[in-house]
Short mmCIF file of C-alpha atoms and ligand atoms in Angstrom, two decimals:
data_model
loop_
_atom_site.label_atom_id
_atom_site.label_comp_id
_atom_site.label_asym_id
_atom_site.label_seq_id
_atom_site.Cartn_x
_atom_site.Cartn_y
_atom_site.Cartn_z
CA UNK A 1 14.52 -54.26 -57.74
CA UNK A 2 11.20 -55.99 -56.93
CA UNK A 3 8.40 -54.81 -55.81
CA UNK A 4 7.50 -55.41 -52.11
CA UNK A 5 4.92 -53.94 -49.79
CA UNK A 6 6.00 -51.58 -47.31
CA UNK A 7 3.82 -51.85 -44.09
CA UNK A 8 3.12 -48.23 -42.16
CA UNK A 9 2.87 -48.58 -38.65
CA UNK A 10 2.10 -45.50 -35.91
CA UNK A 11 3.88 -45.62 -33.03
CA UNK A 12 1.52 -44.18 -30.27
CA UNK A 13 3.26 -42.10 -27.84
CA UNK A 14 1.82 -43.22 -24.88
CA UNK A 15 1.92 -46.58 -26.36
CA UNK A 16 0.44 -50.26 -26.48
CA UNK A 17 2.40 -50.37 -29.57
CA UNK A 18 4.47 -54.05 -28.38
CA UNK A 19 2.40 -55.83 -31.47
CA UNK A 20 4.47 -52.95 -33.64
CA UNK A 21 7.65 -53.41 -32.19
CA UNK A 22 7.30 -57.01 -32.38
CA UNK A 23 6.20 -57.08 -36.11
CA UNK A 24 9.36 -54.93 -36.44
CA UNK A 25 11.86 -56.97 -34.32
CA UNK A 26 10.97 -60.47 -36.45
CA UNK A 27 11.72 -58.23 -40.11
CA UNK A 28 14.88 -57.43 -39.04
CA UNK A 29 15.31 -60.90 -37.54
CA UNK A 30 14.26 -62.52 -40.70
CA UNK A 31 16.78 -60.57 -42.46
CA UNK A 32 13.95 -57.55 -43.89
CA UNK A 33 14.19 -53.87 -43.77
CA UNK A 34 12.68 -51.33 -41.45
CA UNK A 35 12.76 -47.45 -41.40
CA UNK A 36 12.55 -46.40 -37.74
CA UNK A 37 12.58 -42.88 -35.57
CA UNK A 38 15.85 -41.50 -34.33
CA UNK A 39 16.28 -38.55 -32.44
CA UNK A 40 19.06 -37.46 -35.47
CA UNK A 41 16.88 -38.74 -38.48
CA UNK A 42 14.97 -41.61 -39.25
CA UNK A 43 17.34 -44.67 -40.10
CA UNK A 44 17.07 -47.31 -42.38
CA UNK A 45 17.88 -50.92 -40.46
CA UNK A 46 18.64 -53.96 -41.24
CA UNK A 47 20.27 -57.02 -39.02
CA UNK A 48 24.51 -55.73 -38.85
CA UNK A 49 25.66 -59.22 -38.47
CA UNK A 50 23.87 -60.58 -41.42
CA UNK A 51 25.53 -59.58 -44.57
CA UNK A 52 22.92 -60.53 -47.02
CA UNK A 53 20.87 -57.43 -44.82
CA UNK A 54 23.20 -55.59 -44.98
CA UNK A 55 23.30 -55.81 -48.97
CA UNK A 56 19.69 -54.74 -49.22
CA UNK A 57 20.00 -51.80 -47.24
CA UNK A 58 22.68 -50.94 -50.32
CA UNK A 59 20.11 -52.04 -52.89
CA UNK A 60 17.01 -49.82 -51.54
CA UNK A 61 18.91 -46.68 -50.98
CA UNK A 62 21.01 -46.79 -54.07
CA UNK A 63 23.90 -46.61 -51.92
CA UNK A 64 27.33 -46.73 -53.55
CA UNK A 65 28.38 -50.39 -51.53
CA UNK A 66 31.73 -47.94 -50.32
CA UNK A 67 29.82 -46.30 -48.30
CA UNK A 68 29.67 -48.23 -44.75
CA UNK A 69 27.14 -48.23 -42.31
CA UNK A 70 26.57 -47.25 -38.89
CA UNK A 71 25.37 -50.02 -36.66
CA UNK A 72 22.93 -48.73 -33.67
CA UNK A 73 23.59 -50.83 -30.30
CA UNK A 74 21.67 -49.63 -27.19
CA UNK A 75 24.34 -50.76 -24.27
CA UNK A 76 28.17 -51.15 -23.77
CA UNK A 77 28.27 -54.97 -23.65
CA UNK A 78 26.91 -55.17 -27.66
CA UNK A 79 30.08 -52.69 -27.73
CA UNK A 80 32.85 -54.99 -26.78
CA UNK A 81 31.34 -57.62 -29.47
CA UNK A 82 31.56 -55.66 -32.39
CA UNK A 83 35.28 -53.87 -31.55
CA UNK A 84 38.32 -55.23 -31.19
CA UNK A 85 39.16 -52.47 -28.62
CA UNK A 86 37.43 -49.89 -26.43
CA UNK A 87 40.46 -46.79 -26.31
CA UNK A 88 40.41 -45.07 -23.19
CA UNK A 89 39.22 -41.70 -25.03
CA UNK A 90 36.05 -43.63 -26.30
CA UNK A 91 35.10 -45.24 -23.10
CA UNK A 92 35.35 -41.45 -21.55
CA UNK A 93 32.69 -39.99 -24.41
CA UNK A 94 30.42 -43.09 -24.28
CA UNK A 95 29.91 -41.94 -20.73
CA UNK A 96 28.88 -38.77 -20.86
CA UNK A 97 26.97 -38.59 -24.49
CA UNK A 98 26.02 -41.96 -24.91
CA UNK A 99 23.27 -42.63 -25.57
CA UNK A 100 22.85 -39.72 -27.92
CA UNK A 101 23.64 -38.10 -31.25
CA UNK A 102 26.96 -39.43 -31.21
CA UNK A 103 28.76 -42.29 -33.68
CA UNK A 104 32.46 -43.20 -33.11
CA UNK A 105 34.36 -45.73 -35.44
CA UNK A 106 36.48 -48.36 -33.52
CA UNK A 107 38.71 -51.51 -34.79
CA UNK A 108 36.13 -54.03 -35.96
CA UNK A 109 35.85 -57.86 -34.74
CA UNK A 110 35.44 -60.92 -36.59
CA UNK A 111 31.66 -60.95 -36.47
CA UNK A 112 31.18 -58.17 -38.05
CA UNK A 113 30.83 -58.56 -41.90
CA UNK A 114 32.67 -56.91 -44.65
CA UNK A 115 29.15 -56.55 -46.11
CA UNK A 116 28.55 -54.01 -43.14
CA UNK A 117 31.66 -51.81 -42.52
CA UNK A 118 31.66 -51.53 -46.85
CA UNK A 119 34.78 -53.90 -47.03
CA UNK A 120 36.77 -51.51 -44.13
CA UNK A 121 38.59 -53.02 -40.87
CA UNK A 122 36.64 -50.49 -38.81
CA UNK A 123 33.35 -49.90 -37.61
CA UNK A 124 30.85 -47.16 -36.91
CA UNK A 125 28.95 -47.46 -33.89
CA UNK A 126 26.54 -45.48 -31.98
CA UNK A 127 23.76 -45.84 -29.16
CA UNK A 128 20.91 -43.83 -29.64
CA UNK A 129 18.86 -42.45 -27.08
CA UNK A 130 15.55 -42.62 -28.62
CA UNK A 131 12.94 -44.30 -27.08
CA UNK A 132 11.51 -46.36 -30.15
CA UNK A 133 15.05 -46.52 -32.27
CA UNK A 134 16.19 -48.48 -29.14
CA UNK A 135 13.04 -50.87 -29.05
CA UNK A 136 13.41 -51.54 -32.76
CA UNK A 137 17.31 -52.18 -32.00
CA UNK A 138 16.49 -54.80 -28.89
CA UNK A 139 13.64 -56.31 -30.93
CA UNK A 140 15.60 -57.38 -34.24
CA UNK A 141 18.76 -58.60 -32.61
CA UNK A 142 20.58 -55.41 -30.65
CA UNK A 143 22.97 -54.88 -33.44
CA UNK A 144 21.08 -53.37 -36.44
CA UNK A 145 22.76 -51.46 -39.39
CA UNK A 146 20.62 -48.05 -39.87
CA UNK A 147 21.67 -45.05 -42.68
CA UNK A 148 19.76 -43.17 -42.72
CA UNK A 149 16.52 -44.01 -44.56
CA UNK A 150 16.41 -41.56 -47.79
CA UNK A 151 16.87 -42.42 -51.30
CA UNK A 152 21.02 -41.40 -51.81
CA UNK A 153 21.76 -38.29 -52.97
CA UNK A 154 18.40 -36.90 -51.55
CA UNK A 155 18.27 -34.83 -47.91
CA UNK A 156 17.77 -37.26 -44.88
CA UNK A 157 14.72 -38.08 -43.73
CA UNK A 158 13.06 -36.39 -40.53
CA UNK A 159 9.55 -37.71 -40.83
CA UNK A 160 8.23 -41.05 -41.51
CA UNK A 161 6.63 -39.33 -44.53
CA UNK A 162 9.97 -38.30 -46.23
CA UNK A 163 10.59 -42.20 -45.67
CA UNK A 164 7.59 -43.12 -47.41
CA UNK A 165 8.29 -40.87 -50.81
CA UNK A 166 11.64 -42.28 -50.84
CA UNK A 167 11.16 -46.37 -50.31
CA UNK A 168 7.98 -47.34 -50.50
CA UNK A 169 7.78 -50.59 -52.41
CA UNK A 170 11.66 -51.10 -51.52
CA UNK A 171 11.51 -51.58 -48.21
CA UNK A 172 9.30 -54.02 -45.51
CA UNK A 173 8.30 -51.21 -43.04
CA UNK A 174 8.13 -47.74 -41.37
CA UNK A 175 7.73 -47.57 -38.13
CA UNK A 176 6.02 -43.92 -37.75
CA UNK A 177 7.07 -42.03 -34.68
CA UNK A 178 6.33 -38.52 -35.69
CA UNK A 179 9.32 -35.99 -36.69
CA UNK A 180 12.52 -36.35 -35.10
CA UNK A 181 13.68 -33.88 -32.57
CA UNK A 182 17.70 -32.67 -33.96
CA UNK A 183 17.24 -32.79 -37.73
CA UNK A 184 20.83 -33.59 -39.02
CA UNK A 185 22.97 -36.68 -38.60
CA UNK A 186 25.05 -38.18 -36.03
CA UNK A 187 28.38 -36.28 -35.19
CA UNK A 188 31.17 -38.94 -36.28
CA UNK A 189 34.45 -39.28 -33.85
CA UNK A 190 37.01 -41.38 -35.27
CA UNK A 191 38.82 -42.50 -31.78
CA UNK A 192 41.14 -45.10 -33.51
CA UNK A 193 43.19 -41.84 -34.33
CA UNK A 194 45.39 -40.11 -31.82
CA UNK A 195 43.98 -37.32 -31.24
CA UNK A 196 40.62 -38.29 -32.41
CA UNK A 197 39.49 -36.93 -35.58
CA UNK A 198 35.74 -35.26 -36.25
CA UNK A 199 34.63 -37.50 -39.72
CA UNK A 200 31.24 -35.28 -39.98
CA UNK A 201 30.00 -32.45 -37.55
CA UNK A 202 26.71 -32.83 -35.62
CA UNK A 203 24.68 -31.97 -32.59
CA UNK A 204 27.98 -33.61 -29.80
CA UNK A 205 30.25 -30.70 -31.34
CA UNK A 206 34.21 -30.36 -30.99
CA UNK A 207 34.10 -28.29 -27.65
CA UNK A 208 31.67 -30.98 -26.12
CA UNK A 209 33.96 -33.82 -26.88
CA UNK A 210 37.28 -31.67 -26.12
CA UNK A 211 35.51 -30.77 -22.20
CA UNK A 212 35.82 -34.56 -21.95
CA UNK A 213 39.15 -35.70 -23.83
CA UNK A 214 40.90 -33.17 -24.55
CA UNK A 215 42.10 -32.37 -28.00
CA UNK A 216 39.59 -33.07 -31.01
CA UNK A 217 41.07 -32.61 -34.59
CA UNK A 218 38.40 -31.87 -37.44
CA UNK A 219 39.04 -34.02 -40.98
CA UNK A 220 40.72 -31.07 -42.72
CA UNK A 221 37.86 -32.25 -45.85
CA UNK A 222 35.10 -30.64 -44.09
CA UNK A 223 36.94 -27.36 -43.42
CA UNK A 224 38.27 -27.09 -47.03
CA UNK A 225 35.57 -29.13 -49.05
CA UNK A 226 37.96 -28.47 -52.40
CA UNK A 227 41.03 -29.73 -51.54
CA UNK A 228 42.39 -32.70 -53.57
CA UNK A 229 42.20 -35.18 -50.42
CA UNK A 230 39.13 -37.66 -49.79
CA UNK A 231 37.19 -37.93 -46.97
CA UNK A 232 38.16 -40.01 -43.96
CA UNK A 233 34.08 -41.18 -43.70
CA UNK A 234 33.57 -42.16 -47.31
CA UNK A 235 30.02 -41.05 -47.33
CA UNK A 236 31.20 -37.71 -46.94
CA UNK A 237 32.61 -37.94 -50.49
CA UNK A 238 29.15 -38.09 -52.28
CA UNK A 239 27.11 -35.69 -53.56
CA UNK A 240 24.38 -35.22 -50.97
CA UNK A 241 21.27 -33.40 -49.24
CA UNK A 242 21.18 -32.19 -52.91
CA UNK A 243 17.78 -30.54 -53.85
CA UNK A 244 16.73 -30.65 -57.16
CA UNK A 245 17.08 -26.81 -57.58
CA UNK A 246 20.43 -24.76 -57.93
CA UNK A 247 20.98 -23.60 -54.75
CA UNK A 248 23.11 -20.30 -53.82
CA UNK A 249 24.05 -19.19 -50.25
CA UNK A 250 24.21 -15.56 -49.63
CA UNK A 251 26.26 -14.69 -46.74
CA UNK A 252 27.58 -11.12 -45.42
CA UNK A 253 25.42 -8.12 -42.82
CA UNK A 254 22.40 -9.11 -42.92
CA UNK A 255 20.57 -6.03 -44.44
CA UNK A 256 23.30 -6.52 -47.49
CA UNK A 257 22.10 -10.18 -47.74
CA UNK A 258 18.41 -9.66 -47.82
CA UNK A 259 18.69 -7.01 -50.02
CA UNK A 260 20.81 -9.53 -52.44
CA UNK A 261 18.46 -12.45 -51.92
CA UNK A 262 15.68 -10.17 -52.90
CA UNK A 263 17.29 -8.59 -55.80
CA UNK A 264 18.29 -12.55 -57.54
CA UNK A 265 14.77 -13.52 -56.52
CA UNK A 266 13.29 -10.64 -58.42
CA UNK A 267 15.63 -11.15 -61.63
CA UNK A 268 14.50 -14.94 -61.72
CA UNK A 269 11.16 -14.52 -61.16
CA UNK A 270 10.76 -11.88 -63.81
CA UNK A 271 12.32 -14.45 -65.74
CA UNK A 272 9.68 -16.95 -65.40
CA UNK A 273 12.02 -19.17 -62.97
CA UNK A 274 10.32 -20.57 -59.74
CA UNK A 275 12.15 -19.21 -56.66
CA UNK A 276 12.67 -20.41 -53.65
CA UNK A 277 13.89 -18.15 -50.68
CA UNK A 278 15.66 -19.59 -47.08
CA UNK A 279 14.97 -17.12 -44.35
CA UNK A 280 14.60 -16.90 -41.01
CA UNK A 281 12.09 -15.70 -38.63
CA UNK A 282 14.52 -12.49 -37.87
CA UNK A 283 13.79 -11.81 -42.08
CA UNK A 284 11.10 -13.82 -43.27
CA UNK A 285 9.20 -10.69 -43.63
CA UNK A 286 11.42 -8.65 -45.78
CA UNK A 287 11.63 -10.92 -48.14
CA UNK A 288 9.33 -9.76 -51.05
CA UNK A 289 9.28 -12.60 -54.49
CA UNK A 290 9.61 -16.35 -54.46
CA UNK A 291 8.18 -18.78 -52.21
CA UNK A 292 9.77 -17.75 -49.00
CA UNK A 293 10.14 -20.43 -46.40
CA UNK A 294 11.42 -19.82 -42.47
CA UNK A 295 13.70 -22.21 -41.58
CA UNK A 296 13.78 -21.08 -37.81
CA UNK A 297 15.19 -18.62 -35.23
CA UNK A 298 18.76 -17.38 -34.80
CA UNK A 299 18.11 -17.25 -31.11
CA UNK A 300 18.03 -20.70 -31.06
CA UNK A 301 20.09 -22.50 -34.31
CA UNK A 302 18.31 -26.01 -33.08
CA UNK A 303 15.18 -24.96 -34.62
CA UNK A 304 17.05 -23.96 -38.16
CA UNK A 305 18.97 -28.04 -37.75
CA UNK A 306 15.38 -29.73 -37.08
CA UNK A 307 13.56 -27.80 -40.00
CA UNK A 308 16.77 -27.86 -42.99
CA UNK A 309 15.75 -31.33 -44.58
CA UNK A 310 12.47 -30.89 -44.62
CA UNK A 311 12.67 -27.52 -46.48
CA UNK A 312 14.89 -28.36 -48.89
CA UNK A 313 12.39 -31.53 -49.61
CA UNK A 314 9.62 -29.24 -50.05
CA UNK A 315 11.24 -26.77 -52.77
CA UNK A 316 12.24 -30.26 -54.64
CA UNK A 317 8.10 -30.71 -54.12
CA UNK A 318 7.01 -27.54 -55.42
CA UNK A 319 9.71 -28.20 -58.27
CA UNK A 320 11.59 -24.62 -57.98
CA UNK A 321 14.13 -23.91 -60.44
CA UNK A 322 16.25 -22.24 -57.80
CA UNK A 323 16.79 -21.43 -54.56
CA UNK A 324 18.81 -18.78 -52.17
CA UNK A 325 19.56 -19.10 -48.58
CA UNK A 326 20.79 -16.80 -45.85
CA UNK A 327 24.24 -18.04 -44.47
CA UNK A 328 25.03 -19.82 -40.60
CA UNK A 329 27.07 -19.25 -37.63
CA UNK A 330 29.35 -21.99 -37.87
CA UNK A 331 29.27 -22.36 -33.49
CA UNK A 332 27.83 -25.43 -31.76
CA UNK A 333 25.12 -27.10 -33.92
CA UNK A 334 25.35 -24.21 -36.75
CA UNK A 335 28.92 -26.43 -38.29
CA UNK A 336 26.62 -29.11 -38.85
CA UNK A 337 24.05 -27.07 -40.41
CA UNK A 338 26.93 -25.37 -42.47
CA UNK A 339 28.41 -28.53 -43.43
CA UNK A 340 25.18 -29.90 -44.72
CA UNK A 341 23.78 -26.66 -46.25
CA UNK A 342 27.34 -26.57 -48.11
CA UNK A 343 26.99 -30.12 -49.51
CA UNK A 344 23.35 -29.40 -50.75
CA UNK A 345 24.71 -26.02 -52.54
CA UNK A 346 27.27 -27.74 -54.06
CA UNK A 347 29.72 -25.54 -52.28
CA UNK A 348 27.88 -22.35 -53.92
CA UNK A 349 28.34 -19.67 -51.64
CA UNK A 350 28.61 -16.42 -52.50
CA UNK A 351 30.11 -13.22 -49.28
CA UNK A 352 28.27 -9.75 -49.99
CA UNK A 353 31.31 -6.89 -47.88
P1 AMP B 1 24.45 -42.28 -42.88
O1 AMP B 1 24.21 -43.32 -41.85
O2 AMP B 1 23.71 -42.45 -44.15
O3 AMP B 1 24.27 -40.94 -42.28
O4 AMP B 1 25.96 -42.44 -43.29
C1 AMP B 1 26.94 -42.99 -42.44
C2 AMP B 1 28.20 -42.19 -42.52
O5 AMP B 1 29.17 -42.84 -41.67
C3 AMP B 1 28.80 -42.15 -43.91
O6 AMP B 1 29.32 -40.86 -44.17
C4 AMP B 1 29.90 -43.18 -43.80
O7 AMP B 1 30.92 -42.96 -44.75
C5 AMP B 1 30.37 -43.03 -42.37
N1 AMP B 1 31.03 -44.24 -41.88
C6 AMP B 1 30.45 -45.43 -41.60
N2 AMP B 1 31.36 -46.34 -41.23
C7 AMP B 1 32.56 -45.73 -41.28
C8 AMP B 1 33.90 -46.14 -41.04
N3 AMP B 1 34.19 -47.39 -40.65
N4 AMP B 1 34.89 -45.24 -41.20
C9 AMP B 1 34.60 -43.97 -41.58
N5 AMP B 1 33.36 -43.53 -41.84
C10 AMP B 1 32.35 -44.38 -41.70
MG1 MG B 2 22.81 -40.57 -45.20
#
């Protein structure tokens, strides 16, 4: 692919920063690409409606062209445009966690190009609530395609630095916003299923939606990743979030598992392996060989979701040869974490009785 230059902009929190938005709102509209903040990660947009945008989001990322993209809206009315229908269910979610961390996948319509929805009759839609994502979204056209903005394969981005490693010189800007604030992707709702089916877990979990709608069935994939059937959100198929290191999860009491992280850490250390060790601020300090990296608090699993990419970027930084990871409560936020921690092991996860 050529060779382009990617412009850096920082987004000033108490901003002046229209010029940037601006700059940002004519790339999209001239059909270019621009990384921008999310509160989930930092997404990758291009102009929805325009296929031949669409196709270079594909191009940068190395994106299989299966794999169909979410397009970010910021209010109801770009909604009814891009759907065929609004079910009942849908309209009762939008309301209460819209805008938010939150993608649901309706019917398409006619404008929307096969180019986008990666040749499928539906389409993934979500609003999000952060402040610059929506600017960027209003400026280039209020319907802009956004994956988020890593090289695929590779964990998501959560800072407009991850961005840079991955697609500068592919891309025409990144807007810089500082990190995000929730780490791991969208939760995706399929609501053209009755009852409405959970594609991938994230931050708007099963309970959350069920409070509202009632029943909430989970695509039977994500609970038993090596079953014969593909996933309903074709992304979910890939190898992803994969660090370049083999990584194990250790799970079991959590004396037993420290004890076993140590012990493998030890052994490949000895061994002239780099090591790379997951822990949290309850263990970090009982850890005793490797590089040992705390990923957060159990008191509070938001903290291990908003610091999980970034961690696993830095062990593919320091170039360990492997890595081992405490295990997650799968409750609330921690099935996300799970599901993504799972994908980047491979499924490697070993239970210590
Ligand atoms: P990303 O934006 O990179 O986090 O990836 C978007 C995710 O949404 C991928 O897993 C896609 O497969 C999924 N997705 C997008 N559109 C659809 C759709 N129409 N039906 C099912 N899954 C979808
Ligand atoms: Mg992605």
């Amino acid at each position: 692919m050529r060779h382009m230059e990617t412009i850096i902009k920082k987004i000033d929190k108490n901003h002046e920063n229209t010029d940037i938005i601006g700059e940002a709102g004519r790339i999209l509209k001239e059909g270019g690409l621009v990384a921008f903040p999310t509160e989930t990660v930092y997404g990758l947009g291009a102009d929805a409606l325009n296929e031949d945008a669409a196709k270079k989001i594909y191009a940068a990322k190395g994106r299989p062209s299966d794999n169909p993209l979410i397009i970010h809206i910021t209010n109801m009315k770009a909604l009814e445009k891009i759907v065929s229908e609004i079910p009942e269910k849908a309209k009762k979610v939008a309301e209460k966690y819209w805008p938010g961390p939150l993608t649901m996948i309706f019917n398409k319509s006619d404008i929307v190009p096969y180019g986008t929805t990666g040749g499928l009759d539906t389409v993934a839609v979500r609003m999000p609530v952060h402040e610059i994502a929506r600017e960027v979204i209003d400026a280039g056209g209020g319907y802009i395609a956004a994956p988020s903005a890593n090289t695929s394969g590779r964990p998501s981005p959560t800072k407009a630095e991850h961005v840079a490693e991955d697609l500068t010189g592919r891309i025409d800007m990144i807007v810089d916003g500082g990190p995000v604030q929730i780490g791991v992707e969208s939760t995706i709702l399929d609501v053209t299923v009755e009852p409405p089916m959970i594609l991938r877990p994230g931050a708007i979990t099963k309970e959350m939606m069920e409070d509202v709608i009632g029943e909430v069935t989970v695509d039977k994939t994500l609970i038993k990743p090596d079953s014969k059937t593909v996933p309903k959100a074709p992304g979910m198929k890939y190898r992803h979030y994969a660090p370049k290191a083999d990584l194990t999860i250790i799970e079991g009491p959590m004396e037993k598992v420290v004890e076993e992280i140590n012990r493998r850490a030890k052994e490949k250390t000895d061994a002239g392996y780099k090591v790379g060790v997951i822990g949290t601020e309850e263990t970090v300090d009982s850890y005793l060989s490797g590089d040992v990296k705390c990923i957060g608090t159990r008191a509070d699993e938001t903290t291990i979701a908003a610091n999980l990419f970034g961690i696993l970027r830095e062990f593919d930084d320091d170039a360990v040869d492997f890595i081992y990871s405490e295990s997650f409560d799968t409750a609330g936020i921690g099935s996300a974490i799970m599901n993504r921690l799972l994908k980047a092991a491979g499924h490697h996860i070993e239970t210590l009785v």
